[in-house]
Each structure stands twice: as structure tokens, then as C-alpha cells.
mmCIF file of C-alpha atoms and ligand atoms in Angstrom:
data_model
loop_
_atom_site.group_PDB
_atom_site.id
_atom_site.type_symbol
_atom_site.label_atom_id
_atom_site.label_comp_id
_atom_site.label_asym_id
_atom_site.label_seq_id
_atom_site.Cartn_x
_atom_site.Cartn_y
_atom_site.Cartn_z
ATOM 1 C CA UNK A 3 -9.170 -9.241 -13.230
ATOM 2 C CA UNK A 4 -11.378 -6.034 -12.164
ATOM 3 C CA UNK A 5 -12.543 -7.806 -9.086
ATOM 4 C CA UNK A 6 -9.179 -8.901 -7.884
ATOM 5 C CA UNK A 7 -7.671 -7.284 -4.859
ATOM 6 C CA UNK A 8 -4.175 -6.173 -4.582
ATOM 7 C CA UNK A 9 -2.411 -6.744 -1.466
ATOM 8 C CA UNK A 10 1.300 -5.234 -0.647
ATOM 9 C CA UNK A 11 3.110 -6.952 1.932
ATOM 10 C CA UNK A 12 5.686 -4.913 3.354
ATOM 11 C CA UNK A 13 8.709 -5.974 4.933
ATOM 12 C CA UNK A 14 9.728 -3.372 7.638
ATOM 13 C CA UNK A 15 13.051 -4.778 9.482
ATOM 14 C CA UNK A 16 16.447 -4.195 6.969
ATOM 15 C CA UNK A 17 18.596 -4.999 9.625
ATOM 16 C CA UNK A 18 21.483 -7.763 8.266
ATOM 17 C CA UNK A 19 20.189 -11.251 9.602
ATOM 18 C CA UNK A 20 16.382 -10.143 10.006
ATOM 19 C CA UNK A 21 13.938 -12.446 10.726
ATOM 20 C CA UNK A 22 11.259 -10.196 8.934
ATOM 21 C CA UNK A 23 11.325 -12.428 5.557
ATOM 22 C CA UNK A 24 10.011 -15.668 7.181
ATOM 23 C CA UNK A 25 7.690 -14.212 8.888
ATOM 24 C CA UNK A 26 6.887 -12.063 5.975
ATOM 25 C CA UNK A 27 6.914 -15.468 3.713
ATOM 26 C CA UNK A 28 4.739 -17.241 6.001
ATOM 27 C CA UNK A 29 1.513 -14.658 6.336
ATOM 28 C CA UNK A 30 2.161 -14.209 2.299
ATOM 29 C CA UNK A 31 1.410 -17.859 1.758
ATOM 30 C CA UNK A 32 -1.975 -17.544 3.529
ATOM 31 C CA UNK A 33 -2.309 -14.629 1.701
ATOM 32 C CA UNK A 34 -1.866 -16.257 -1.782
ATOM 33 C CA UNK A 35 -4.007 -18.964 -0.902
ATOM 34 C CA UNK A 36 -7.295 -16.654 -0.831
ATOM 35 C CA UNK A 37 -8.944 -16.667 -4.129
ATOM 36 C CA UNK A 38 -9.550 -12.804 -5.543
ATOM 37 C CA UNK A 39 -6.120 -11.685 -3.974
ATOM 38 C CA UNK A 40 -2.721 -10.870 -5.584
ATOM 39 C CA UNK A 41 -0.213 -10.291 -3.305
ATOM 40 C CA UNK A 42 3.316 -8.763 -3.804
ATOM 41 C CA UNK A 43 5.874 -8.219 -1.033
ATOM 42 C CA UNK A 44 7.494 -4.770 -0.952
ATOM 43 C CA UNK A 45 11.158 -5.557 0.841
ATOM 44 C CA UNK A 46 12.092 -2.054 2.434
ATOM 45 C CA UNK A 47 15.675 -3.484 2.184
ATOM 46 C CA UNK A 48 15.640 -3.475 -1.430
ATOM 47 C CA UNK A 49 13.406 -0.182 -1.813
ATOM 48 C CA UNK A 50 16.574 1.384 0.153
ATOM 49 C CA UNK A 51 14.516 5.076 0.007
ATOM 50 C CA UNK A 52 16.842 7.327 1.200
ATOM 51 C CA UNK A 53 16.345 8.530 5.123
ATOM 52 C CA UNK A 54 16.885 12.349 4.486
ATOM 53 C CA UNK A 55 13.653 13.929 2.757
ATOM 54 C CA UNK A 56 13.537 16.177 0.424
ATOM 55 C CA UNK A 57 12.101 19.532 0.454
ATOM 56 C CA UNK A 58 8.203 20.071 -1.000
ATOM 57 C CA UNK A 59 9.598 21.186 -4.836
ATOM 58 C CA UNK A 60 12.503 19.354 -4.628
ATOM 59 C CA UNK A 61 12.610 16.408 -7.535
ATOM 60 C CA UNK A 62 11.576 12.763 -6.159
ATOM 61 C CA UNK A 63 14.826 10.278 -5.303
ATOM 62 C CA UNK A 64 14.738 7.111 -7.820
ATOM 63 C CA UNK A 65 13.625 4.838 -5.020
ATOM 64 C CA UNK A 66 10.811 6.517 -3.872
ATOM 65 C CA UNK A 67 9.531 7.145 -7.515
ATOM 66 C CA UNK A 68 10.213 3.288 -8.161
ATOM 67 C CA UNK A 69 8.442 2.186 -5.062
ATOM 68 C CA UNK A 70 5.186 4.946 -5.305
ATOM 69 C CA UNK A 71 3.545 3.567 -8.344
ATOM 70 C CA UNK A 72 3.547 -0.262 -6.131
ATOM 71 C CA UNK A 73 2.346 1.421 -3.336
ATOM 72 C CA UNK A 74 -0.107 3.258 -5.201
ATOM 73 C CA UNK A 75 -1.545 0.245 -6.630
ATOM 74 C CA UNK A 76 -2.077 -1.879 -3.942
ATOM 75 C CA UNK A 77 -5.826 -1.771 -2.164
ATOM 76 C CA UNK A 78 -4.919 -2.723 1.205
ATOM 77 C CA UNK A 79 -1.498 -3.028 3.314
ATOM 78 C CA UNK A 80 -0.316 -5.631 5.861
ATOM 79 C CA UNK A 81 3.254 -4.639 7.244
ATOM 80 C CA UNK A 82 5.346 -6.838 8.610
ATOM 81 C CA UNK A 83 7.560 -6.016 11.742
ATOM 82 C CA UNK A 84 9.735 -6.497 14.785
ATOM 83 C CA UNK A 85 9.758 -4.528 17.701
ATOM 84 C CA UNK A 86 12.860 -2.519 17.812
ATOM 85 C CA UNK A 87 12.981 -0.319 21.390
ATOM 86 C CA UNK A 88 9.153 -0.556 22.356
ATOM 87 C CA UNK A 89 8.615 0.749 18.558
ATOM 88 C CA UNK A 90 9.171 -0.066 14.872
ATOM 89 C CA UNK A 91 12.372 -0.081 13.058
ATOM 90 C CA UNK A 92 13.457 3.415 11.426
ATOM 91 C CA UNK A 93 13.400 2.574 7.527
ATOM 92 C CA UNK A 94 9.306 1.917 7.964
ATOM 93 C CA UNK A 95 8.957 5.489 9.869
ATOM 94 C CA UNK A 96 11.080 6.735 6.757
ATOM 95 C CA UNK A 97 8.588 4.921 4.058
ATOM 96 C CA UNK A 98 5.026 6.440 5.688
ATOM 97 C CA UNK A 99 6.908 9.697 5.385
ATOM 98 C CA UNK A 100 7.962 9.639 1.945
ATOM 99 C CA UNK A 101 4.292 8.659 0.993
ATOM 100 C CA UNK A 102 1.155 10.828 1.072
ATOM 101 C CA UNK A 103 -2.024 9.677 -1.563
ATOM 102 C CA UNK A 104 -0.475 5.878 -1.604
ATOM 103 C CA UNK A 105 -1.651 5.347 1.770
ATOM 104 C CA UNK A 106 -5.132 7.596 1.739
ATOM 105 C CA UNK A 107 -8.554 5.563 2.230
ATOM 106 C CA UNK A 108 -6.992 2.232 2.233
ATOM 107 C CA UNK A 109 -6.562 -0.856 4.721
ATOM 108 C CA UNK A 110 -3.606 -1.823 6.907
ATOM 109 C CA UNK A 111 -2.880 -4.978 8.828
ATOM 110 C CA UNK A 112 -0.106 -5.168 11.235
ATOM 111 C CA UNK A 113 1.737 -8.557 11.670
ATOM 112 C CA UNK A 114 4.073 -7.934 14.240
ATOM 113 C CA UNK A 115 7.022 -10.312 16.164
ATOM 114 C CA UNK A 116 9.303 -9.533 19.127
ATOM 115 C CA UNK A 117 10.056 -11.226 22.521
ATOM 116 C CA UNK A 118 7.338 -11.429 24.860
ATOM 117 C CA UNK A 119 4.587 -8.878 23.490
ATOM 118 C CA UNK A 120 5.398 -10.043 20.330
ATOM 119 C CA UNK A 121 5.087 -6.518 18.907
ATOM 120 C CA UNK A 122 1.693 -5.323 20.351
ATOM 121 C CA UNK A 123 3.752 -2.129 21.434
ATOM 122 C CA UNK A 124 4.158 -1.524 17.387
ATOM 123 C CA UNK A 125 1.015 -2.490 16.532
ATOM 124 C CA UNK A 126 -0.943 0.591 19.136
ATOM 125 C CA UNK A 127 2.295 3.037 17.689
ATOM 126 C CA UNK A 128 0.945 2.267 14.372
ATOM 127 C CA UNK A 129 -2.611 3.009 14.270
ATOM 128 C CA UNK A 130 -1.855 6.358 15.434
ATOM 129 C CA UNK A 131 0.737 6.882 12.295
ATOM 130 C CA UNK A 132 -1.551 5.738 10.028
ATOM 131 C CA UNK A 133 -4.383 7.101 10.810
ATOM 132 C CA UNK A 134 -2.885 10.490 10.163
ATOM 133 C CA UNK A 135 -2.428 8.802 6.628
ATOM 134 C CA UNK A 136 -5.957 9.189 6.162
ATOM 135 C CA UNK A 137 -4.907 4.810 6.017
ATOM 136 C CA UNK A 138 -7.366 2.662 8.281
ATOM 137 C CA UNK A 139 -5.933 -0.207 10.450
ATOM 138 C CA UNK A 140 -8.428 -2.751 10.992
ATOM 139 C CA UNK A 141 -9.003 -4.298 14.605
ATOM 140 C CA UNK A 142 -7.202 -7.669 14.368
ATOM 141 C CA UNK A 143 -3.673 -8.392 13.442
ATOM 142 C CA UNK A 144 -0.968 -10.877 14.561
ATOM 143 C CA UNK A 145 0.890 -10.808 16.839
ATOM 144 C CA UNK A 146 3.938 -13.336 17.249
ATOM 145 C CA UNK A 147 5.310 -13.201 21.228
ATOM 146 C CA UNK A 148 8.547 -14.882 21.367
ATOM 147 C CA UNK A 149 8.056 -16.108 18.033
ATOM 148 C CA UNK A 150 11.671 -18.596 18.048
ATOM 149 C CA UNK A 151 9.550 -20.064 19.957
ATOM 150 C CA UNK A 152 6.846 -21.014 16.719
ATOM 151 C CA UNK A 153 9.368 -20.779 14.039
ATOM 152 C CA UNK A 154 11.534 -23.367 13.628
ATOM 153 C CA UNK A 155 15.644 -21.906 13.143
ATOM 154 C CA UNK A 156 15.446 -23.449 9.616
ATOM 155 C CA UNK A 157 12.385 -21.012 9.142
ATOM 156 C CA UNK A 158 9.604 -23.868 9.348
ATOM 157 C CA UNK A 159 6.514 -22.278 9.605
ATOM 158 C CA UNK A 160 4.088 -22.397 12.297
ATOM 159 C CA UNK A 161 2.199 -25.673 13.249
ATOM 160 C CA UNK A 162 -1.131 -25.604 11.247
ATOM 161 C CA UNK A 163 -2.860 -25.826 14.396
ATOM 162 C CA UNK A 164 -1.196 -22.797 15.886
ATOM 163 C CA UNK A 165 -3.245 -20.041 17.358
ATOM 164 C CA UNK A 166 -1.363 -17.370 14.926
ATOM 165 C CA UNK A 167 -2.678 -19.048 11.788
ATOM 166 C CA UNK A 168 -6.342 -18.567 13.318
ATOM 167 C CA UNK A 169 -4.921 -14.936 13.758
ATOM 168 C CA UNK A 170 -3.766 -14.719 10.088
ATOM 169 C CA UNK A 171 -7.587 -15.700 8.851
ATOM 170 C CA UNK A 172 -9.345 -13.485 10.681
ATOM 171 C CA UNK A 173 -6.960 -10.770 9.664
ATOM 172 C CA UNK A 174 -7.208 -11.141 5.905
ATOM 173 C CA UNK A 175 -11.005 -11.251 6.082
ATOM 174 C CA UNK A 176 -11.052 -8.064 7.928
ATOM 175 C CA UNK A 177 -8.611 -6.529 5.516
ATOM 176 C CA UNK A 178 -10.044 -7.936 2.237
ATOM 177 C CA UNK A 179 -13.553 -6.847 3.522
ATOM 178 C CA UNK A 180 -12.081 -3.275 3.716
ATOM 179 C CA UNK A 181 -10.456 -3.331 1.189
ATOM 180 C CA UNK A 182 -13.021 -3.593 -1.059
ATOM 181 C CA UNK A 183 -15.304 -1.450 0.380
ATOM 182 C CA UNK A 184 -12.565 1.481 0.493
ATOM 183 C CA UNK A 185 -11.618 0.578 -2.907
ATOM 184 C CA UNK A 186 -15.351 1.079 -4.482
ATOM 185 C CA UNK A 187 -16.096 4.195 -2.227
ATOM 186 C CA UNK A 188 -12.684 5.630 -3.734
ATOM 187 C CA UNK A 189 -14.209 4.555 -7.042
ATOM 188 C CA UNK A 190 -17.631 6.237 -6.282
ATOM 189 C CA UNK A 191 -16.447 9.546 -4.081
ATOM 190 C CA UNK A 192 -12.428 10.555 -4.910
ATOM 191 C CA UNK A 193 -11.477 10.779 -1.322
ATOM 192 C CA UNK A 194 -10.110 14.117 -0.800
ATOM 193 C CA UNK A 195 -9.872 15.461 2.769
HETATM 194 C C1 LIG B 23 17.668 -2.655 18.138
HETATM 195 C C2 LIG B 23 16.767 -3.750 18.649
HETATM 196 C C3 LIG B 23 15.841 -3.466 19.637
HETATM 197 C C4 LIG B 23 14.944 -4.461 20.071
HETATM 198 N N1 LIG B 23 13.990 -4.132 20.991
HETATM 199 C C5 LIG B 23 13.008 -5.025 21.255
HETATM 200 C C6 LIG B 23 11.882 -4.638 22.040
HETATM 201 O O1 LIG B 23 11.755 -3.523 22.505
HETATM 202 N N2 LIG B 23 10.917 -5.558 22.258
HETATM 203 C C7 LIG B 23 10.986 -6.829 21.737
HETATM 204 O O2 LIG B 23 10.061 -7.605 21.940
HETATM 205 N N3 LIG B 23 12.049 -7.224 21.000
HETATM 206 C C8 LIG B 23 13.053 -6.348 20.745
HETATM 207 N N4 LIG B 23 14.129 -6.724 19.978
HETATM 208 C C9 LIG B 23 14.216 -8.106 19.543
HETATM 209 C C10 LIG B 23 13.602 -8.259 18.150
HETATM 210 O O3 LIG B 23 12.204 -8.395 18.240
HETATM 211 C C11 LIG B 23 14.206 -9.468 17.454
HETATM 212 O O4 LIG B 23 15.607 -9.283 17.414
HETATM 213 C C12 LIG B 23 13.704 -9.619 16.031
HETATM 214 O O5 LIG B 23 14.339 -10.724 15.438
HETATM 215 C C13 LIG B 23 13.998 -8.408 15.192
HETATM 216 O O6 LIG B 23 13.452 -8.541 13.909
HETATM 217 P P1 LIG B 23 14.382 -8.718 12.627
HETATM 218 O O7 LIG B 23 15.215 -9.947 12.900
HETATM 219 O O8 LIG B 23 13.441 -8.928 11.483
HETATM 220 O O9 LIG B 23 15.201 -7.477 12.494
HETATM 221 C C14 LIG B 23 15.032 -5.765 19.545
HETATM 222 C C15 LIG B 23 15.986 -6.037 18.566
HETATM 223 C C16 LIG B 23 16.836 -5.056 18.107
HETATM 224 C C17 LIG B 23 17.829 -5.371 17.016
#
């Protein structure tokens, strides 16, 4: 449908025995739940985009032509990530590089997880990438402090009650509200600064 908002979820850690997917799982099945969203999750350990760029004229790598049109078609962003070192984990610096138009005049959400700031660190490091995207983060996100602490080891979510899943709401109606109204000023005005 026309009206229907497309959300990419992408997974940032790749590390061998991540945590990333549940948490990744988790915000996705909120996600899904909103009417007038389609969501797809974009696992950076599957998109495996090389970590050496290319030169300006030099032909695209296979991965980063396969994942460009997804990007490219998704109206808003919510990335999903640990804190690795006060910072986020190497392959997601690699993916905002490879990308230029895919991110421009369009919505991000951070949902973040790590010990005791649960990833607000990553979260401030963020805005500043994107916004050099020309990609808007909006105010709110989640953060998940010591977040074995609200996942279960079996990768139970969250209690319904928990404060995060009042975080998740007000999230997605801050990134579904811009997300539409970047998507129809795209529409009206190419932006091209
Ligand atoms: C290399 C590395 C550095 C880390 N540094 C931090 C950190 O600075 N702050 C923090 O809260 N957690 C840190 N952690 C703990 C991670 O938040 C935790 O291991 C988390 O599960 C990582 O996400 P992942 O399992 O999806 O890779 C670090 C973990 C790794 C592997």
C-alpha cells in the first residue's frame, strides 16, 4: 500500500554469540504490531560489506549493491546496538560509510544495550554520524542498562510492564511521525543539499 511505511531494522553487533538479535527481535515485534508499518531487519552479519572502501570510480562490492536498494527503500531507520568501548561496534561505522543518498532526509531511532548506561554513550556518538548523513535522529530511543538483567538467558522478552516497552512506543511514534513527514517533503521538494 502507498500509505504504508517502511521500516529497516538494523542489526549492528556481528560479533559470534551477540545478543543484538533478541534485542533486535523484541523492538521488531512492537514494530510489526503498528498498523501502516512494514518492517524488515537488515542483519549486518549477513550483509558482510566489506571493511576496506573503495575508491570514488571504483565498481560497487556485491554486498553493498545487494544491501543499497533495502536501504534505499526503507523511510525511516531504527539501529540496533551494543556498546562496544564507550562506542558502537566497527561493521555499523563501516555500513554509514558505504552509504550516501540511502540515509539523506530520513528518520533514525537508536535502540541501544550495554552494562550500566545501557548504550546512551552510542546513542550521543550517533546523532553526530548521522546527522552528517543529512539522516535525522529523533529525541527518544531505548536504552537497555544492564539489559541480562530484563532479558531472560533463554531470550524472554521484557515484562509487558517494563519501563523499556513504554520506551519502545514512544519511539515508534516519534519515528513513524517523521517518517512520514520526511517521506512526503522528499516527495514534494527532492532533497538535495
Ligand atoms: C569489545 C567489547 C567492548 C565492550 N565495551 C562495553 C562498554 O564500553 N560499555 C558497555 O556498557 N558494555 C560494553 N561491552 C559489553 C556489551 O555491551 C555486551 O557484551 C553486549 O552483549 C554486546 O552486544 P552483542 O552481544 O550483541 O555483541 C563490551 C563488549 C565487547 C565485546
Amino acid at each position: 500500500m502507498a500509505d504504508t511505511l517502511r521500516l529497516a531494522v538494523i542489526i549492528a553487533s556481528t560479533r559470534a554469540g551477540r545478543f543484538g538479535p533478541t534485542v533486535a527481535d523484541w523492538f521488531t515485534a512492537h514494530a510489526r504490531r503498528r498498523p501502516g508499518l512494514t518492517v524488515e531487519v537488515l542483519d549486518l552479519a549477513e550483509a558482510r560489506l566489506p571493511a576496506e572502501l573503495t575508491d570514488l570510480d571504483d565498481p560497487l562490492p556485491r554486498a553493498v549493491r545487494d544491501l543499497a536498494p533495502r536501504l534505499a527503500a526503507a523511510d525511516a531507520f531504527a539501529v540496533v546496538t551494543p556498546e562496544y568501548n564507550q562506542s558502537f561496534p566497527a561493521p555499523l561505522k563501516t555500513c554509514l560509510d558505504w552509504f550516501y543518498e540511502e540515509w539523506r532526509a530520513k528518520p533514525v531511532a537508536v535502540v541501544s544495550y550495554g552494562r550500566e548506561s545501557g548504550g546512551a554513550l552510542v546513542a550521543a556518538q550517533l546523532r553526530q554520524v548521522f546527522a552528517e548523513l543529512h539522516a535525522v535522529t529523533v529525541r527518544d530511543g531505548v536504552t537497555l542498562p544492564r539489559y541480562w538483567e530484563l532479558f531472560a538467558a533463554d531470550g524472554s522478552w521484557p515484562k509487558p510492564a517494563a519501563a523499556c516497552n513504554t520506551a519502545v512506543a514512544t519511539t515508534l511514534d516519534q519515528l513513524t511521525w517523521w517518517a512520514r513527514a520526511l517521506r512526503e517533503a522528499r516527495t514534494a521538494r527532492p532533497y538535495t543539499y
